[in-house]
């Protein structure tokens, strides 16, 4: 059974991953140019997002997530799933209106949690 501290840590990791999905400069630096200490590709971000996030959504009340936050997370998750199923090369999609829509949805989620990097 997860402790309150474990849940807080896991939720923070999930939100950090959503922040990476929101922040285009991070994406350009890490996903496209491969610069920096982070070793993460777009595929890694997708896997992390669903591996960490889906169990959180399944038990969202245990993580202290409100109904409004859950609704935003669920909507974002579903849209990100559709997008990531059809796209895998950030250099081809990073400046598209579809990706901008995803990043704005990520921002909305982060704001609902008052997330600060």
CSV table of C-alpha atoms in Angstrom, one decimal:
chain,number,residue,atom,x,y,z
A,1,UNK,CA,0.0,0.0,0.0
A,2,UNK,CA,1.3,3.4,-0.9
A,3,UNK,CA,1.9,6.0,1.8
A,4,UNK,CA,0.7,9.6,1.5
A,5,UNK,CA,4.3,10.6,0.8
A,6,UNK,CA,4.6,8.0,-2.0
A,7,UNK,CA,1.4,9.2,-3.6
A,8,UNK,CA,2.6,12.8,-3.4
A,9,UNK,CA,6.0,11.8,-5.0
A,10,UNK,CA,4.3,9.8,-7.8
A,11,UNK,CA,1.8,12.6,-8.5
A,12,UNK,CA,4.6,15.1,-8.7
A,13,UNK,CA,6.5,12.9,-11.2
A,14,UNK,CA,3.4,12.7,-13.3
A,15,UNK,CA,3.0,16.5,-13.3
A,16,UNK,CA,6.7,16.9,-14.1
A,17,UNK,CA,6.1,14.7,-17.1
A,18,UNK,CA,3.1,16.8,-18.1
A,19,UNK,CA,5.3,19.9,-17.8
A,20,UNK,CA,7.7,18.4,-20.3
A,21,UNK,CA,4.8,17.9,-22.6
A,22,UNK,CA,3.9,21.5,-22.1
A,23,UNK,CA,7.3,23.2,-22.5
A,24,UNK,CA,8.4,23.5,-26.1
A,25,UNK,CA,11.9,24.7,-25.3
A,26,UNK,CA,12.5,21.5,-23.2
A,27,UNK,CA,11.2,19.5,-26.2
A,28,UNK,CA,13.5,21.3,-28.7
A,29,UNK,CA,16.5,20.9,-26.4
A,30,UNK,CA,16.0,17.3,-25.2
A,31,UNK,CA,13.7,15.6,-27.7
A,32,UNK,CA,15.1,17.2,-30.9
A,33,UNK,CA,18.7,18.4,-30.2
A,34,UNK,CA,19.5,15.8,-27.5
A,35,UNK,CA,21.2,18.4,-25.3
A,36,UNK,CA,21.4,18.4,-21.5
A,37,UNK,CA,21.7,15.8,-18.8
A,38,UNK,CA,18.2,14.4,-19.3
A,39,UNK,CA,18.1,11.3,-21.4
A,40,UNK,CA,14.6,11.3,-22.6
A,41,UNK,CA,13.0,10.9,-26.0
A,42,UNK,CA,9.4,11.6,-27.0
A,43,UNK,CA,8.8,7.9,-26.8
A,44,UNK,CA,10.1,7.9,-23.2
A,45,UNK,CA,7.8,10.8,-22.3
A,46,UNK,CA,4.9,8.9,-23.8
A,47,UNK,CA,5.7,5.7,-21.9
A,48,UNK,CA,6.3,7.6,-18.6
A,49,UNK,CA,3.1,9.5,-19.0
A,50,UNK,CA,0.9,6.4,-19.4
A,51,UNK,CA,2.8,4.2,-17.1
A,52,UNK,CA,2.7,6.6,-14.2
A,53,UNK,CA,-0.6,8.4,-15.1
A,54,UNK,CA,-3.0,5.6,-15.8
A,55,UNK,CA,-2.8,4.1,-12.3
A,56,UNK,CA,-3.2,7.6,-10.8
A,57,UNK,CA,-6.3,8.2,-12.9
A,58,UNK,CA,-7.7,4.8,-11.8
A,59,UNK,CA,-7.4,5.7,-8.1
A,60,UNK,CA,-7.5,9.5,-8.4
A,61,UNK,CA,-9.3,10.1,-5.1
A,62,UNK,CA,-6.5,8.2,-3.3
A,63,UNK,CA,-4.1,10.9,-4.8
A,64,UNK,CA,-6.2,13.8,-3.5
A,65,UNK,CA,-7.2,14.8,-7.0
A,66,UNK,CA,-10.5,16.8,-7.3
A,67,UNK,CA,-13.2,16.0,-9.7
A,68,UNK,CA,-12.3,19.1,-11.8
A,69,UNK,CA,-8.6,18.1,-11.9
A,70,UNK,CA,-9.6,14.5,-12.8
A,71,UNK,CA,-11.8,15.7,-15.6
A,72,UNK,CA,-9.0,17.8,-17.1
A,73,UNK,CA,-6.5,15.0,-16.7
A,74,UNK,CA,-8.8,12.5,-18.3
A,75,UNK,CA,-9.5,14.8,-21.3
A,76,UNK,CA,-5.8,15.5,-21.7
A,77,UNK,CA,-4.9,11.9,-21.4
A,78,UNK,CA,-7.4,10.9,-24.1
A,79,UNK,CA,-6.2,13.6,-26.5
A,80,UNK,CA,-2.6,12.9,-25.9
A,81,UNK,CA,-3.2,9.2,-26.5
A,82,UNK,CA,-4.7,10.0,-29.9
A,83,UNK,CA,-1.9,12.3,-30.8
A,84,UNK,CA,0.9,10.0,-29.7
A,85,UNK,CA,-0.6,7.1,-31.5
A,86,UNK,CA,-0.3,9.0,-34.8
A,87,UNK,CA,3.0,11.0,-34.2
A,88,UNK,CA,6.4,10.0,-33.0
A,89,UNK,CA,8.9,12.5,-34.5
A,90,UNK,CA,8.9,15.8,-32.5
A,91,UNK,CA,10.9,17.6,-35.2
A,92,UNK,CA,7.9,17.0,-37.5
A,93,UNK,CA,5.1,17.9,-35.2
A,94,UNK,CA,6.5,20.4,-32.6
A,95,UNK,CA,5.3,23.5,-34.6
A,96,UNK,CA,1.9,22.2,-35.7
A,97,UNK,CA,-1.4,23.5,-34.5
A,98,UNK,CA,-2.3,20.0,-33.2
A,99,UNK,CA,0.8,19.9,-30.9
A,100,UNK,CA,0.2,23.5,-29.8
A,101,UNK,CA,-3.3,22.4,-28.7
A,102,UNK,CA,-1.8,19.5,-26.7
A,103,UNK,CA,0.7,21.8,-25.0
A,104,UNK,CA,-2.1,24.2,-24.1
A,105,UNK,CA,-4.2,21.4,-22.6
A,106,UNK,CA,-1.1,20.4,-20.6
A,107,UNK,CA,-0.8,23.9,-19.4
A,108,UNK,CA,-4.4,23.9,-18.3
A,109,UNK,CA,-3.8,20.7,-16.3
A,110,UNK,CA,-0.7,22.1,-14.6
A,111,UNK,CA,-2.6,25.3,-13.7
A,112,UNK,CA,-5.4,23.3,-12.1
A,113,UNK,CA,-2.7,21.7,-9.8
A,114,UNK,CA,-0.9,25.0,-9.2
A,115,UNK,CA,2.2,23.2,-10.5
A,116,UNK,CA,5.5,25.0,-10.4
A,117,UNK,CA,8.6,23.5,-11.9
